[in-house]
mmCIF file of C-alpha atoms in Angstrom:
data_model
loop_
_atom_site.group_PDB
_atom_site.id
_atom_site.type_symbol
_atom_site.label_atom_id
_atom_site.label_comp_id
_atom_site.label_asym_id
_atom_site.label_seq_id
_atom_site.Cartn_x
_atom_site.Cartn_y
_atom_site.Cartn_z
ATOM 1 C CA UNK A 98 119.541 110.055 107.200
ATOM 2 C CA UNK A 99 119.590 106.245 106.940
ATOM 3 C CA UNK A 100 118.330 104.491 103.814
ATOM 4 C CA UNK A 101 115.187 102.415 103.681
ATOM 5 C CA UNK A 102 115.261 99.279 101.537
ATOM 6 C CA UNK A 103 112.453 97.158 100.093
ATOM 7 C CA UNK A 104 112.434 93.832 98.308
ATOM 8 C CA UNK A 105 112.452 93.897 94.511
ATOM 9 C CA UNK A 106 110.405 91.468 92.412
ATOM 10 C CA UNK A 107 113.522 89.273 92.327
ATOM 11 C CA UNK A 108 113.727 89.428 96.130
ATOM 12 C CA UNK A 109 110.059 88.504 96.555
ATOM 13 C CA UNK A 110 110.504 85.587 94.154
ATOM 14 C CA UNK A 111 113.519 84.397 96.135
ATOM 15 C CA UNK A 112 111.510 84.431 99.372
ATOM 16 C CA UNK A 113 108.739 82.373 97.778
ATOM 17 C CA UNK A 114 110.763 79.918 95.666
ATOM 18 C CA UNK A 115 114.409 79.977 96.797
ATOM 19 C CA UNK A 116 115.244 79.974 93.082
ATOM 20 C CA UNK A 117 118.593 81.757 93.548
ATOM 21 C CA UNK A 118 119.618 79.645 96.553
ATOM 22 C CA UNK A 119 120.836 82.542 98.657
ATOM 23 C CA UNK A 120 123.122 81.605 101.538
ATOM 24 C CA UNK A 121 121.309 81.590 104.912
ATOM 25 C CA UNK A 122 122.927 84.858 106.032
ATOM 26 C CA UNK A 123 121.671 86.730 102.956
ATOM 27 C CA UNK A 124 118.250 85.046 103.006
ATOM 28 C CA UNK A 125 117.733 85.969 106.676
ATOM 29 C CA UNK A 126 118.594 89.584 105.922
ATOM 30 C CA UNK A 127 116.307 89.586 102.872
ATOM 31 C CA UNK A 128 113.421 88.412 105.030
ATOM 32 C CA UNK A 129 114.003 91.348 107.411
ATOM 33 C CA UNK A 130 113.852 93.985 104.655
ATOM 34 C CA UNK A 131 110.290 95.294 104.654
ATOM 35 C CA UNK A 132 110.294 98.789 103.157
ATOM 36 C CA UNK A 133 109.701 100.390 106.555
ATOM 37 C CA UNK A 134 112.837 99.723 108.591
ATOM 38 C CA UNK A 135 115.830 101.844 107.764
ATOM 39 C CA UNK A 136 119.424 100.647 107.826
ATOM 40 C CA UNK A 137 119.892 101.698 111.451
ATOM 41 C CA UNK A 138 116.902 99.512 112.431
ATOM 42 C CA UNK A 139 118.143 96.552 110.366
ATOM 43 C CA UNK A 140 121.761 96.584 111.595
ATOM 44 C CA UNK A 141 121.033 95.163 115.078
ATOM 45 C CA UNK A 142 118.870 92.426 113.548
ATOM 46 C CA UNK A 143 121.461 91.291 110.988
ATOM 47 C CA UNK A 144 123.998 89.475 113.117
ATOM 48 C CA UNK A 145 126.962 89.259 110.722
ATOM 49 C CA UNK A 146 128.343 92.156 108.673
ATOM 50 C CA UNK A 147 125.059 94.058 108.268
ATOM 51 C CA UNK A 148 126.352 96.764 105.903
ATOM 52 C CA UNK A 149 128.102 94.272 103.622
ATOM 53 C CA UNK A 150 125.063 91.984 103.664
ATOM 54 C CA UNK A 151 122.671 94.758 102.617
ATOM 55 C CA UNK A 152 125.116 95.955 99.962
ATOM 56 C CA UNK A 153 125.375 92.411 98.544
ATOM 57 C CA UNK A 154 121.574 92.079 98.400
ATOM 58 C CA UNK A 155 121.315 95.452 96.632
ATOM 59 C CA UNK A 156 124.117 94.633 94.165
ATOM 60 C CA UNK A 157 122.473 91.329 93.279
ATOM 61 C CA UNK A 158 119.100 93.027 92.749
ATOM 62 C CA UNK A 159 117.176 91.493 95.653
ATOM 63 C CA UNK A 160 116.547 94.828 97.399
ATOM 64 C CA UNK A 161 116.424 98.466 96.386
ATOM 65 C CA UNK A 162 116.626 101.760 98.230
ATOM 66 C CA UNK A 163 113.270 103.553 98.389
ATOM 67 C CA UNK A 164 114.312 106.655 100.255
ATOM 68 C CA UNK A 165 115.648 107.930 103.493
ATOM 69 C CA UNK A 166 113.981 107.830 106.847
ATOM 70 C CA UNK A 167 112.881 111.022 108.471
ATOM 71 C CA UNK A 168 114.345 111.835 111.838
ATOM 72 C CA UNK A 169 112.134 110.412 114.562
ATOM 73 C CA UNK A 170 109.805 112.896 116.224
ATOM 74 C CA UNK A 171 110.723 113.809 119.768
ATOM 75 C CA UNK A 172 109.329 111.300 122.200
ATOM 76 C CA UNK A 173 106.766 112.504 124.708
ATOM 77 C CA UNK A 174 107.430 111.778 128.336
ATOM 78 C CA UNK A 175 106.359 108.241 129.162
ATOM 79 C CA UNK A 176 103.105 107.924 131.073
ATOM 80 C CA UNK A 177 103.351 106.872 134.688
ATOM 81 C CA UNK A 178 103.414 103.103 135.104
ATOM 82 C CA UNK A 179 100.030 101.521 135.712
ATOM 83 C CA UNK A 180 99.195 99.989 139.037
ATOM 84 C CA UNK A 181 100.583 96.473 139.261
ATOM 85 C CA UNK A 182 98.149 93.831 138.124
ATOM 86 C CA UNK A 183 97.612 90.738 140.215
ATOM 87 C CA UNK A 184 100.046 87.988 139.253
ATOM 88 C CA UNK A 185 97.370 85.298 139.313
ATOM 89 C CA UNK A 186 95.778 86.495 136.058
ATOM 90 C CA UNK A 187 98.351 87.193 133.327
ATOM 91 C CA UNK A 188 97.367 89.336 130.354
ATOM 92 C CA UNK A 189 97.044 86.282 128.102
ATOM 93 C CA UNK A 190 93.649 85.446 129.669
ATOM 94 C CA UNK A 191 91.976 88.623 128.374
ATOM 95 C CA UNK A 192 92.392 88.108 124.624
ATOM 96 C CA UNK A 193 94.397 85.013 123.807
ATOM 97 C CA UNK A 194 94.585 85.405 120.013
ATOM 98 C CA UNK A 195 95.611 89.056 120.135
ATOM 99 C CA UNK A 196 98.209 88.406 122.825
ATOM 100 C CA UNK A 197 99.687 85.463 120.925
ATOM 101 C CA UNK A 198 99.999 87.499 117.714
ATOM 102 C CA UNK A 199 101.520 90.455 119.582
ATOM 103 C CA UNK A 200 104.041 88.181 121.295
ATOM 104 C CA UNK A 201 105.156 86.607 118.013
ATOM 105 C CA UNK A 202 105.500 90.015 116.380
ATOM 106 C CA UNK A 203 107.410 91.481 119.349
ATOM 107 C CA UNK A 204 109.743 88.494 119.418
ATOM 108 C CA UNK A 205 110.432 88.749 115.671
ATOM 109 C CA UNK A 206 111.007 92.507 115.952
ATOM 110 C CA UNK A 207 113.462 92.012 118.814
ATOM 111 C CA UNK A 208 115.385 88.996 117.509
ATOM 112 C CA UNK A 209 114.670 88.680 113.797
ATOM 113 C CA UNK A 210 115.319 85.232 112.302
ATOM 114 C CA UNK A 211 116.895 84.033 115.548
ATOM 115 C CA UNK A 212 113.400 84.007 117.069
ATOM 116 C CA UNK A 213 111.967 81.550 114.561
ATOM 117 C CA UNK A 214 111.902 78.392 116.705
ATOM 118 C CA UNK A 215 110.342 80.092 119.742
ATOM 119 C CA UNK A 216 107.928 82.082 117.552
ATOM 120 C CA UNK A 217 106.723 78.868 115.926
ATOM 121 C CA UNK A 218 106.018 77.372 119.348
ATOM 122 C CA UNK A 219 104.057 80.486 120.317
ATOM 123 C CA UNK A 220 102.007 80.238 117.116
ATOM 124 C CA UNK A 221 101.101 76.616 117.899
ATOM 125 C CA UNK A 222 99.720 77.464 121.349
ATOM 126 C CA UNK A 223 95.963 76.871 121.457
ATOM 127 C CA UNK A 224 95.145 78.251 124.891
ATOM 128 C CA UNK A 225 96.333 80.738 127.468
ATOM 129 C CA UNK A 226 97.533 77.822 129.606
ATOM 130 C CA UNK A 227 99.822 76.681 126.758
ATOM 131 C CA UNK A 228 100.922 80.215 125.928
ATOM 132 C CA UNK A 229 102.082 81.369 129.371
ATOM 133 C CA UNK A 230 105.097 79.006 129.735
ATOM 134 C CA UNK A 231 106.060 79.735 126.115
ATOM 135 C CA UNK A 232 106.030 83.471 126.866
ATOM 136 C CA UNK A 233 108.407 82.763 129.757
ATOM 137 C CA UNK A 234 110.675 80.819 127.386
ATOM 138 C CA UNK A 235 110.513 83.699 124.887
ATOM 139 C CA UNK A 236 111.501 86.181 127.605
ATOM 140 C CA UNK A 237 114.484 83.975 128.499
ATOM 141 C CA UNK A 238 115.521 83.903 124.838
ATOM 142 C CA UNK A 239 115.249 87.695 124.656
ATOM 143 C CA UNK A 240 117.387 87.961 127.806
ATOM 144 C CA UNK A 241 120.071 85.729 126.304
ATOM 145 C CA UNK A 242 120.208 87.650 123.031
ATOM 146 C CA UNK A 243 119.245 91.243 123.839
ATOM 147 C CA UNK A 244 119.851 91.582 127.573
ATOM 148 C CA UNK A 245 117.937 91.715 130.799
ATOM 149 C CA UNK A 246 116.249 95.079 130.209
ATOM 150 C CA UNK A 247 114.745 93.956 126.886
ATOM 151 C CA UNK A 248 113.583 90.711 128.504
ATOM 152 C CA UNK A 249 111.940 92.583 131.373
ATOM 153 C CA UNK A 250 110.145 94.879 128.914
ATOM 154 C CA UNK A 251 108.935 91.840 126.976
ATOM 155 C CA UNK A 252 107.815 90.046 130.142
ATOM 156 C CA UNK A 253 106.055 93.137 131.484
ATOM 157 C CA UNK A 254 104.257 93.667 128.176
ATOM 158 C CA UNK A 255 102.795 90.171 128.326
ATOM 159 C CA UNK A 256 101.893 90.076 131.997
ATOM 160 C CA UNK A 257 104.761 87.914 133.226
ATOM 161 C CA UNK A 258 106.047 90.494 135.732
#
């Protein structure tokens, strides 16, 4: 079973103060370590040498292993797709704040630190009218980095398809 890592006190201090001046590759990986994701979840998010990067962070005392992940429970069959919603009213109109937060989180989960610039734009949106084109830009970024299927899932989740 894959290991789960969490930040140590030294790792948390580094995130807050940059006292140890970690190289960007190690700092980005340190940011992704959250005590919930196991190594198999972190590997796709760490773009360069994920195993070596995590080992270096552990050796330097920035992260520590907290256990192993349990095998995932079997997935139930997916529910049938809902009836298509009208395209004129995207999901962002129903609850703007909740949608914006969910979009930023989904983007960070999909792309990790590579999503930072688009995520910051999403966070600055103050209305559904500002958010909708940014969601389209986010979906294009997901397509470029994770493929068309991931982009379509993202777009569908936020009412773009």
